[in-house]
Coordinates of C-alpha atoms and ligand atoms in Angstrom, one line a residue:
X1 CA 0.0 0.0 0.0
X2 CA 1.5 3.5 -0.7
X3 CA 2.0 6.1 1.5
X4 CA -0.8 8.8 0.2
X5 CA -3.0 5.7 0.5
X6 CA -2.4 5.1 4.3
X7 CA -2.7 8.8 4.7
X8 CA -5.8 9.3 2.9
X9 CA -7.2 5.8 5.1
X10 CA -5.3 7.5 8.0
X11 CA -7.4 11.0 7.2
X12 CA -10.5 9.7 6.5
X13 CA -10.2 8.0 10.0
X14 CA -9.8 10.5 12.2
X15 CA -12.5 12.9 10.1
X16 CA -14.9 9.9 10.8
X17 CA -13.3 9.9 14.4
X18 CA -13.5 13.8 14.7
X19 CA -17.2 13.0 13.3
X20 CA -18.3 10.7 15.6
X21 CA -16.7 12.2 18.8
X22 CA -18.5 16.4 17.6
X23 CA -21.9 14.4 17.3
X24 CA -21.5 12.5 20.6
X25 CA -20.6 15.9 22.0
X26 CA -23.5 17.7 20.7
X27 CA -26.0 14.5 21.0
X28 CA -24.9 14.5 24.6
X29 CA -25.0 18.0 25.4
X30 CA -28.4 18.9 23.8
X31 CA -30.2 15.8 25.9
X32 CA -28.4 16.9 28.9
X33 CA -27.2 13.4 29.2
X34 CA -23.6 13.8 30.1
X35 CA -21.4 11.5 31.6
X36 CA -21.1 11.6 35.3
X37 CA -17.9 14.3 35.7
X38 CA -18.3 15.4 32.4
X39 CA -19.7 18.7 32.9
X40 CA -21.5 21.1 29.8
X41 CA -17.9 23.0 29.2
X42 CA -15.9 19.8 28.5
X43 CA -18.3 18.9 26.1
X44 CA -18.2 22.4 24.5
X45 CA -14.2 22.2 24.3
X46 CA -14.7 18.9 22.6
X47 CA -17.0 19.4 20.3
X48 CA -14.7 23.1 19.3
X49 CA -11.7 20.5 19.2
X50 CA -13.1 18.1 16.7
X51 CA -14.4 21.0 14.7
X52 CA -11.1 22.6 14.6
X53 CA -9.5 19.1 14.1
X54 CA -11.7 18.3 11.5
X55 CA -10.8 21.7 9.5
X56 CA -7.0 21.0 10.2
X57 CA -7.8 17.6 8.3
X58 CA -9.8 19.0 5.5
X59 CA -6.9 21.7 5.2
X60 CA -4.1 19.1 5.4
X61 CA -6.3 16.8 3.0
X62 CA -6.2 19.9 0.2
X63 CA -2.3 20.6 0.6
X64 CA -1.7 17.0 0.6
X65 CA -3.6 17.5 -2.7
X66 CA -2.2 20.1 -4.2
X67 CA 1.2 18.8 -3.4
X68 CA 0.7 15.6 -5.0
X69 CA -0.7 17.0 -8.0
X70 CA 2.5 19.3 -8.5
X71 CA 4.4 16.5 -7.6
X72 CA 2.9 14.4 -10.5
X73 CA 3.2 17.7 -12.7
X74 CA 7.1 17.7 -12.3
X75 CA 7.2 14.0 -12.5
X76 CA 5.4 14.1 -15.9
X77 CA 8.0 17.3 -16.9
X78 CA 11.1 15.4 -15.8
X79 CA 10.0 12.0 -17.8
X80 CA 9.2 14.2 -21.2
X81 CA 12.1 17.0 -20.8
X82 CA 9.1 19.5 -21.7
X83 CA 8.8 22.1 -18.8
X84 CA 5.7 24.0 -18.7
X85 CA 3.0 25.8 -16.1
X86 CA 2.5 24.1 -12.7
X87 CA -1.3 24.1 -12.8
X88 CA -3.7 23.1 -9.1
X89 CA -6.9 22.5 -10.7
X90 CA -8.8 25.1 -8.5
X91 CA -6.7 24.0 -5.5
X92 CA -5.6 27.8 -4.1
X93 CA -3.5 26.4 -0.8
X94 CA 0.1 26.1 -2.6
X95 CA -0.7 29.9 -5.1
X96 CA 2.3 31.1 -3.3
X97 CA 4.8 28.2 -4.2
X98 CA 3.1 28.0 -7.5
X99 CA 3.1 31.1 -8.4
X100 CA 7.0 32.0 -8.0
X101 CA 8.2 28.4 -9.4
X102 CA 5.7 29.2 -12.9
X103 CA 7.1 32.5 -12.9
X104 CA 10.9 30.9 -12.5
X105 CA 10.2 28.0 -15.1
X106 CA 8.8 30.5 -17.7
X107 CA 12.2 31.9 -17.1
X108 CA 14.0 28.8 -17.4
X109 CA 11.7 28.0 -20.3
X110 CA 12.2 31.2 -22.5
X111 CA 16.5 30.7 -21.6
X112 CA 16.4 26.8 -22.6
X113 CA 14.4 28.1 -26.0
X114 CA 17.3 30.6 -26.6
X115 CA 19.6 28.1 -26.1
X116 CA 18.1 26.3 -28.2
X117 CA 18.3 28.4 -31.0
X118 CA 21.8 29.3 -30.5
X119 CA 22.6 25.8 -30.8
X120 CA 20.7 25.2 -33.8
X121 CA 22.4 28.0 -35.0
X122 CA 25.9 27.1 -33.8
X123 CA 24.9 23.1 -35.7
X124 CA 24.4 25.1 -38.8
X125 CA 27.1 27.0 -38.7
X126 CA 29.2 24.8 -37.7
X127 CA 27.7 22.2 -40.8
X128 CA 28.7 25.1 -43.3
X129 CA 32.2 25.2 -41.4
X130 CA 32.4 21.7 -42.0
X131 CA 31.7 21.4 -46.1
X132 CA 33.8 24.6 -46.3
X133 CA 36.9 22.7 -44.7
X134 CA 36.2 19.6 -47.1
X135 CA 35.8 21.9 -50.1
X136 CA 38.5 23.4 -49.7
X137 CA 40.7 20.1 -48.9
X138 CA 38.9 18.8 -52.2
X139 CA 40.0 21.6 -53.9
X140 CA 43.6 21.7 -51.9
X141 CA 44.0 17.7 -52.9
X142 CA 43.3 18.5 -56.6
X143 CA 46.3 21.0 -57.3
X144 CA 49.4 19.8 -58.9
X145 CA 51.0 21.7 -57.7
X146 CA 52.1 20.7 -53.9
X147 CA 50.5 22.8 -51.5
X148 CA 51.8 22.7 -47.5
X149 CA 50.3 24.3 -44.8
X150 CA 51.6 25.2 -41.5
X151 CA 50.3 26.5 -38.1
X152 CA 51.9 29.5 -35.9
X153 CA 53.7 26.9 -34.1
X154 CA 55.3 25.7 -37.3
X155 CA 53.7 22.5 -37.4
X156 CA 52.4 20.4 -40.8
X157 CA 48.0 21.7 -40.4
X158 CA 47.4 20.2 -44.4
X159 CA 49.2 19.2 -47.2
X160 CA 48.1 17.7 -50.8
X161 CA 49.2 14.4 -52.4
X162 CA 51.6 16.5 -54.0
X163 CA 53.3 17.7 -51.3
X164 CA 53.6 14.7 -49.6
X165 CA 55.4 13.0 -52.9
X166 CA 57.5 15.6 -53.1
X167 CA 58.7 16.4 -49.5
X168 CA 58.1 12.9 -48.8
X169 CA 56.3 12.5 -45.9
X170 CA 52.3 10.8 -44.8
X171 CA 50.0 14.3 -43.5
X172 CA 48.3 11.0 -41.8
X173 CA 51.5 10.6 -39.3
X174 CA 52.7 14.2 -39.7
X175 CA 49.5 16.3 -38.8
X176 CA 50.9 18.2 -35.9
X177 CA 53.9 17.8 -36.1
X178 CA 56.7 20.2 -36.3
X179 CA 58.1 20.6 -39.5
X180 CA 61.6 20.1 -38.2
X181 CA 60.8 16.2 -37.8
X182 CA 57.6 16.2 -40.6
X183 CA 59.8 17.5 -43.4
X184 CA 63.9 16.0 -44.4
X185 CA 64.4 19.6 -46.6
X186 CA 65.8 22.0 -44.5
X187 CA 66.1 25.2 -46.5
X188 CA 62.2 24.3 -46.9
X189 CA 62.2 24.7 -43.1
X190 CA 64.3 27.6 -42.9
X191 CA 62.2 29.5 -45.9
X192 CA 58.6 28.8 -43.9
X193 CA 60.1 29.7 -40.6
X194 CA 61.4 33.2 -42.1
X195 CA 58.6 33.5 -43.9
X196 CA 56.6 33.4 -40.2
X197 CA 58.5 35.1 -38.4
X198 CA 58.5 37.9 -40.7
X199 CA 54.7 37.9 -40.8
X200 CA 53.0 40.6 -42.0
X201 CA 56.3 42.7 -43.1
X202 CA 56.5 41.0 -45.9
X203 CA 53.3 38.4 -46.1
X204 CA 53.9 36.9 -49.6
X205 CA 57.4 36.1 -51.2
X206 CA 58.3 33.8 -54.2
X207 CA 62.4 31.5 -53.8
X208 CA 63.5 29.1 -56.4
X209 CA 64.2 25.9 -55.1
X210 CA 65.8 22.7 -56.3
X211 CA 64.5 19.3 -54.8
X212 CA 65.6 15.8 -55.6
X213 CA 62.8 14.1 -56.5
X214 CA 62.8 10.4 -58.1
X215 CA 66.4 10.4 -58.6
X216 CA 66.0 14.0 -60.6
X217 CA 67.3 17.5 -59.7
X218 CA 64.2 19.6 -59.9
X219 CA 63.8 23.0 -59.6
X220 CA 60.4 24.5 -58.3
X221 CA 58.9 28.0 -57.5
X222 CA 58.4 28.2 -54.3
X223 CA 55.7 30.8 -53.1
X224 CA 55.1 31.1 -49.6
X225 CA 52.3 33.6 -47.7
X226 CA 51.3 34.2 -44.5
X227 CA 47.9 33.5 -43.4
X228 CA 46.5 36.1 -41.2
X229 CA 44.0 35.5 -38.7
X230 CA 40.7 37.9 -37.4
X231 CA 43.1 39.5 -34.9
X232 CA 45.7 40.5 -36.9
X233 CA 47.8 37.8 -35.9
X234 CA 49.8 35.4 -38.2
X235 CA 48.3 32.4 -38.1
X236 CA 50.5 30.1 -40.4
X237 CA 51.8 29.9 -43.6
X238 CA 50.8 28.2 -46.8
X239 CA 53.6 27.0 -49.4
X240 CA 52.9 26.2 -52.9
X241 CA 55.5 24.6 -55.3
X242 CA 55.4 24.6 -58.9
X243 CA 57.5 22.7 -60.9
X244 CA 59.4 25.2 -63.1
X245 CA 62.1 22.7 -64.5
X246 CA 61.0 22.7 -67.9
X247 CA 60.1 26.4 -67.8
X248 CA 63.7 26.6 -67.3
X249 CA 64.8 24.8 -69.8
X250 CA 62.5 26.0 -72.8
X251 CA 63.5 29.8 -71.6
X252 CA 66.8 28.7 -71.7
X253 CA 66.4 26.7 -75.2
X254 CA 65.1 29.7 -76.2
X255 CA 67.8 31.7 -75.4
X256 CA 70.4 29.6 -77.1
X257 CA 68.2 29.1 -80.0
X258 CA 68.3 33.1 -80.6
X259 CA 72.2 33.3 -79.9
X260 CA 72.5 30.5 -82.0
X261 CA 70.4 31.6 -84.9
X262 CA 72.1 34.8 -84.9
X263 CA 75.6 33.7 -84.6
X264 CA 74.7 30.7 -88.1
X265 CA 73.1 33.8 -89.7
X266 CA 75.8 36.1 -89.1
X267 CA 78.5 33.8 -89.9
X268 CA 77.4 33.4 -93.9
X269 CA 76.1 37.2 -93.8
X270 CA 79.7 38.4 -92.6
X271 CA 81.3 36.7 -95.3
X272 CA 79.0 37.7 -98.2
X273 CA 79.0 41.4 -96.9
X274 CA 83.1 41.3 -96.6
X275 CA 83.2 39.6 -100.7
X276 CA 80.9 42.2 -101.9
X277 CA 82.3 45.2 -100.4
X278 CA 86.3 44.2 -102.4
X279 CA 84.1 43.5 -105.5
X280 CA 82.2 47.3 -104.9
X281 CA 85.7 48.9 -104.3
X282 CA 87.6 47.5 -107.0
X283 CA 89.6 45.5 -105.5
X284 CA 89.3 42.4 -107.9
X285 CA 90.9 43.7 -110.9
X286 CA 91.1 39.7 -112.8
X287 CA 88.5 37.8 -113.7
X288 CA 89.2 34.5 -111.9
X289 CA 89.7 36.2 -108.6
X290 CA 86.2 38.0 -109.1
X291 CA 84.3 34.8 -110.1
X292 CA 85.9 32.5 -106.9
X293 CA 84.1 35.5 -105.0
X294 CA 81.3 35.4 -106.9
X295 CA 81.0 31.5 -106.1
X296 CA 81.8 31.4 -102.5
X297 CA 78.9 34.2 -102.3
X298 CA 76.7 32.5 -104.1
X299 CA 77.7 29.4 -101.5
X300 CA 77.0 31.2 -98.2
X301 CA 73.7 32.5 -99.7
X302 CA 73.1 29.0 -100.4
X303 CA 74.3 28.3 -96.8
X304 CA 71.8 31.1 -95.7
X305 CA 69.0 29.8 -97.7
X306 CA 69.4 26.5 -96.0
X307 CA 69.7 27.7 -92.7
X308 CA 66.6 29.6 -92.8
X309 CA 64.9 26.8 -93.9
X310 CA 65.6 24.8 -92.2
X311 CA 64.6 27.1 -88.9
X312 CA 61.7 27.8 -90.6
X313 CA 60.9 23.6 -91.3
X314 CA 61.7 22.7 -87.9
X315 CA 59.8 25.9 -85.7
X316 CA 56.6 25.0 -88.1
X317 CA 56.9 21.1 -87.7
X318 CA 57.1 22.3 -83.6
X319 CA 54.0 24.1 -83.7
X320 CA 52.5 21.5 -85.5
X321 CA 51.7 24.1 -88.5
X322 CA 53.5 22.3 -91.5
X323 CA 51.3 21.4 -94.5
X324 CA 52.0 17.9 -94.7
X325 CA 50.8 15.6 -98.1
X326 CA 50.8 11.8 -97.3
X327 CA 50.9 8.7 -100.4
X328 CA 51.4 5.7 -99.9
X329 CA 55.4 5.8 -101.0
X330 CA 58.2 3.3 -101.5
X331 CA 61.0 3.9 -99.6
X332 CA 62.9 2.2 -101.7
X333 CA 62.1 4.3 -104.5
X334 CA 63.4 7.1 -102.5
X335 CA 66.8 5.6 -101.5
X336 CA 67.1 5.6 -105.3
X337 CA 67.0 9.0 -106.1
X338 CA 68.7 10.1 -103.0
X339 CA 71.6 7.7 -104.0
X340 CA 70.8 9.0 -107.6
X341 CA 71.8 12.8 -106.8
X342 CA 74.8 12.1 -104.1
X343 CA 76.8 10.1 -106.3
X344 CA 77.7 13.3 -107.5
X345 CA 79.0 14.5 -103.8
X346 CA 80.7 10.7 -103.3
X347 CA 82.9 11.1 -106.1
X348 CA 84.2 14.3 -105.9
X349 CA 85.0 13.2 -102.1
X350 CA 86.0 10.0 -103.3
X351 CA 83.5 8.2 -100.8
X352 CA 82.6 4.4 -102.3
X353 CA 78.4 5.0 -102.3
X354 CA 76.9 1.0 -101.8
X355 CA 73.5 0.0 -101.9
X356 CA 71.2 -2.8 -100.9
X357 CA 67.8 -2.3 -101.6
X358 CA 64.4 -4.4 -100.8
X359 CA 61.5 -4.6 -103.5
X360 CA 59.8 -1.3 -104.2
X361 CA 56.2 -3.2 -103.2
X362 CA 56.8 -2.4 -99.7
X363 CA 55.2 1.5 -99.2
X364 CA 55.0 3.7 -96.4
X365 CA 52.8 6.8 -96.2
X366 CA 54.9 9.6 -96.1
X367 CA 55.6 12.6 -97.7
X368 CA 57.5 12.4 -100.7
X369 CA 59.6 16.0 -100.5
X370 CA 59.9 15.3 -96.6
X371 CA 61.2 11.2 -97.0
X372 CA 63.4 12.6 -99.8
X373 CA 65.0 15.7 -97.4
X374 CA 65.6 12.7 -94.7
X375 CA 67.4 10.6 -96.7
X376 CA 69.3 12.9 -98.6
X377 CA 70.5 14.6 -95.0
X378 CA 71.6 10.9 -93.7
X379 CA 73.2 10.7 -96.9
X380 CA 74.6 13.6 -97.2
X381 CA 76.1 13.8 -93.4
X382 CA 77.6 10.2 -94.2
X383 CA 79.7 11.5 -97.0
X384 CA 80.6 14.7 -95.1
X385 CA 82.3 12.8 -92.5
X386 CA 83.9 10.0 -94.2
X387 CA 87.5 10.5 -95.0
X388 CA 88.5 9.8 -98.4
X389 CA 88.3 6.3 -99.7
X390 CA 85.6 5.2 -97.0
X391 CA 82.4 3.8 -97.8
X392 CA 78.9 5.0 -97.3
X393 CA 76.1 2.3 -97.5
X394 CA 72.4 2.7 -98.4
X395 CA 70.1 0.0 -96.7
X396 CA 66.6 -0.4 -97.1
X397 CA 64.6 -3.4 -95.8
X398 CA 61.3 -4.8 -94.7
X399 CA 60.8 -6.1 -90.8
X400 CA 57.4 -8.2 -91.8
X401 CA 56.8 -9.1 -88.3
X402 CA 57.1 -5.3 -86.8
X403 CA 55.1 -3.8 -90.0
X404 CA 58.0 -1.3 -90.4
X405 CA 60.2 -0.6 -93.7
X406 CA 63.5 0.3 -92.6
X407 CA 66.4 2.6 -94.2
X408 CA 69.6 1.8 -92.5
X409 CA 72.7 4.6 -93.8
X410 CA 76.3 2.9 -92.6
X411 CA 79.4 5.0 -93.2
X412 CA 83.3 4.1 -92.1
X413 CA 83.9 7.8 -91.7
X414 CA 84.9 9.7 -88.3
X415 CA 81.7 8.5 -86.2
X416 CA 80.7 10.0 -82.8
X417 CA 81.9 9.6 -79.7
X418 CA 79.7 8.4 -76.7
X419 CA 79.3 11.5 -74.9
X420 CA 77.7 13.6 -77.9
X421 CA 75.4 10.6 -79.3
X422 CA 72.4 11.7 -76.6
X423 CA 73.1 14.9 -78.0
X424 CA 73.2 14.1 -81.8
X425 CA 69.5 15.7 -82.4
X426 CA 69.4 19.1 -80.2
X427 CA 69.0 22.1 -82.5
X428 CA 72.6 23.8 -83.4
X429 CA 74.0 20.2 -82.0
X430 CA 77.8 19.8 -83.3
X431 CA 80.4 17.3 -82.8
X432 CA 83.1 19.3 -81.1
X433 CA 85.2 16.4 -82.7
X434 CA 84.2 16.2 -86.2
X435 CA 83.8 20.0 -86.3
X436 CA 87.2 20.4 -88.8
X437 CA 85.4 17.6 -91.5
X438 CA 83.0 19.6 -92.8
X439 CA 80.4 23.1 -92.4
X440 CA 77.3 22.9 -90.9
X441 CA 74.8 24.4 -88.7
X442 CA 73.5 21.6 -86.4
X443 CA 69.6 21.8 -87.7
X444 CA 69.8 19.1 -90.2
X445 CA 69.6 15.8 -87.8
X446 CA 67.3 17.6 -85.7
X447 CA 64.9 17.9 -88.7
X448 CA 65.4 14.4 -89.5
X449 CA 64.2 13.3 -86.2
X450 CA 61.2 15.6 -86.1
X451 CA 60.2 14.5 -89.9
X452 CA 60.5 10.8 -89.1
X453 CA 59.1 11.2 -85.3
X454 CA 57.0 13.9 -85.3
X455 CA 55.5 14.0 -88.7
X456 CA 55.0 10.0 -89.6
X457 CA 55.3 8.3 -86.2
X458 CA 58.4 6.8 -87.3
X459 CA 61.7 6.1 -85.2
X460 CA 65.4 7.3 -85.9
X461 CA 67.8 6.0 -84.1
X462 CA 72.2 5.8 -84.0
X463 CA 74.8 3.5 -83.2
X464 CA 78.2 4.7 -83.6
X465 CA 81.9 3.9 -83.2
X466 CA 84.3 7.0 -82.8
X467 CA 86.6 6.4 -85.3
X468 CA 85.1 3.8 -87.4
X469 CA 81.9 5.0 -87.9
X470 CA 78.0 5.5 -87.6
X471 CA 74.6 4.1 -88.6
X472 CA 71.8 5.8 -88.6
X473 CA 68.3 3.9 -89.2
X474 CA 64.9 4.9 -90.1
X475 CA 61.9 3.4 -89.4
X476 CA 58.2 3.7 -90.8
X477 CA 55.3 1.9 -90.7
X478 CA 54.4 -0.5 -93.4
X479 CA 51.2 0.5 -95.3
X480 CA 49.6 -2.7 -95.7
Ligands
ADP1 P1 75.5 19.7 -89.5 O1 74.9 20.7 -90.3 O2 76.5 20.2 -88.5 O3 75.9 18.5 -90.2 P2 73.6 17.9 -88.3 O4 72.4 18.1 -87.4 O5 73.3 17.2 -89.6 O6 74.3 19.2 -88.5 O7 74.6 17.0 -87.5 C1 74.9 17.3 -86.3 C2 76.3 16.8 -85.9 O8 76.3 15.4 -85.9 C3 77.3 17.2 -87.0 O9 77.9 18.4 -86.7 C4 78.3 16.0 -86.9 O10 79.3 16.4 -86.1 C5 77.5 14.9 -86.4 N1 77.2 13.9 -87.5 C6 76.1 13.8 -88.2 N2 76.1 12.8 -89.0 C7 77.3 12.2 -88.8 C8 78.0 11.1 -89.4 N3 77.4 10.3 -90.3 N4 79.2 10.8 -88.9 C9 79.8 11.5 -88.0 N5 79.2 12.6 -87.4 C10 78.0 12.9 -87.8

């Protein structure tokens, strides 16, 4: 049995009790029977007792009540987590607990809702902080270049895939860590450590800086800010590295190519300016003299002509604006007329020309001006730098199982030695070596290549011998 059970048994008791004994009292006292030394007064202050007992109860019954009503009210608000208005269904004996306590949850209520808000708030915010961060990670971890990021204590905060390759270390283990143990490239260190400590003095500065990466000296721009927080305060610093290495090299290509250039043109120019100036002053009085100049200026503007051509031919073929015209074409059939036109050249160095050549049948598809101007450049070279007396063979041949027609040129002239063969087809390219044998301007194999490589997806490769000689071999696909 509960408590308010007993009670309320316990209450209705003693009301029936206060009852019984107020009507015995006044039963009593109204027929004068009283007991014997009960006298009229006693039975007064009883009867005034039970009355005023009987009140007490019916009071103590309505707090009782009204307690346990609240009581269930704030049971009911602690189960659901909802508070709300403590109400005493008509009861008035608890107003003045009830009324503060409403008054203080209304307070509590309108401070939770508030809270409330500001938390909903804070969730959203904090949900828009979130994609934000992963945006731009996404958009971080997409760069190629490598991007590294550092807090104000110098420690690794983010870094792409391409940082990690490249500085070689895992963000995964190194988040956190101070750069001194994340990262083994200590001028790296140094540069984001200046770069911090100089903060705001000078927030953004680009270094060029050489890395070793996969075995390869690499040289990268490194550009390196400060990040500045709300309060002024620098609050890292991001590092981005862009590979400039072949930047380098093309401004630098560039800049030979123009020196170069200008030094082959000027060469020819010099000496055609220097022949026509004694011809203009009179110099040249007999007619022999006058023609040798006449022919070694009609040479170097031959010389010139080629030169320019070739520039021309090899800056078009590079910007992939050369009219090409492709037939199917025996390569054969072009050996033949190469071999055809440098007899001439062979004799008068007294080079033995030799040929072996595979059925005409066999066709590539090539250019026919282009094919010719490769060949007759092999051909050509092979006689330039074979010594009197040497041989120059022209090859041409059918690998069947590759699908390539192959022109093979073998000369026993001066060859190349090892160090210059990787070098053999860079523009302006000359043998330091062979240099004395004969003139040239270093465009022709480099033309070669690009016709064969470039223009018909063909290979040209060279073995040579210094001192007994070189081959160098052609290879196009077979039309079938
Ligand atoms: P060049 O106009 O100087 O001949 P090339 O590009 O045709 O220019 O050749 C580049 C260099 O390669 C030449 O200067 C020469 O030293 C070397 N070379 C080319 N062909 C041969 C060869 N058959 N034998 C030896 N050296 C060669």
């Amino acid at each position: 049995m509960t408590t308010a059970r007993r009670f309320g048994i316990a209450s209705l008791a003693v009301i029936l009790l206060g009852f019984a004994a107020a009507y015995y009292a006044t039963a009593m006292a109204l027929q004068g029977r009283l007991a014997a030394g009960v006298s009229m007064r006693d039975a007064l202050l009883m009867l005034v007792a039970g009355v005023c007992v009987l009140m007490l109860l019916v009071f103590w019954r309505g707090v009782h009540g009204s307690v346990r009503c609240i009581g269930s009210q704030l049971e009911n608000m602690t189960r659901t987590g909802e508070i709300g208005l403590v109400m005493t269904q008509g009861r008035h004996e608890l107003a003045g607990v009830t009324r503060p306590l409403n008054e203080f949850f209304t307070n509590v209520r309108s401070q939770i809702e508030q809270l409330r808000s500001e938390n909903r708030e804070l969730q959203i915010q904090s949900r828009i902080a979130a994609a934000e961060k992963h945006h731009t990670e996404a958009i971080i971890f997409s760069i190629s270049d490598a991007v590294l990021v550092t807090n104000q204590f110098d420690e690794v905060v983010l870094a792409n895939p391409a940082a990690e390759d490249l500085l070689g270390f895992q963000l995964r283990t190194s988040v956190r860590r101070n750069i001194d143990k994340a990262l083994g490239d200590a001028r790296m260190v140094r540069l984001i450590r200046e770069t911090r400590s100089h903060g705001r003095e000078q927030s953004r500065k680009v270094v060029e800086h050489e890395i070793e990466y996969k075995g390869v000296r690499r040289t990268f721009a490194v550009t390196l800010s400060c990040v500045v927080g709300s309060g002024n305060q620098v609050s890292g610093v991001v590092a981005v590295l862009h590979d400039v290495t072949r930047e380098k090299e093309i401004a630098k290509m560039k800049t030979d190519f123009v020196s170069n250039v200008s030094h082959e043109l000027k060469t020819p120019l010099a000496s055609i300016k220097a022949y026509v100036e004694m011809l203009q002053d009179g110099e040249v009085d007999d007619e022999e003299t006058a023609g040798e100049f006449y022919g070694i200026i009609a040479k170097e503007s031959e010389r010139l002509h080629r030169l320019i051509e070739n520039i021309l031919s090899i800056s078009r073929i590079e910007s992939g604006v050369i009219k090409v015209v492709k037939e199917p074409l025996s390569l054969t059939a072009v050996a033949k007329q190469v071999l055809d036109v440098a007899t001439v050249q062979a004799d008068a160095k007294g080079v033995t020309l030799k040929r072996k050549l595979a059925p005409v049948y066999y066709q590539v598809d090539a250019d026919s001006d282009m094919l010719y101007q490769v060949v007759m450049n092999l051909v050509s070279n092979a006689i330039k730098y074979t010594a009197r007396s040497g041989t120059v063979a022209v090859n041409t041949d059918v690998d069947e199982a590759r699908g390539v027609a192959i022109c093979e040129v073998r000369d026993t002239g001066a060859g190349i030695p090892a160090e210059d063969l990787p070098h053999i087809f860079d523009k302006f390219y000359r043998v330091r070596a062979n240099n004395e044998l004969a003139k040239g301007t270093g465009l022709g194999l480099t033309l070669v290549k690009h016709m064969v490589e470039t223009v018909h997806d063909g290979r040209l490769t060279v073995t040579s011998d210094e001192g007994k000689g070189s081959t160098f071999t052609v290879e196009l696909p077979v039309l079938r």
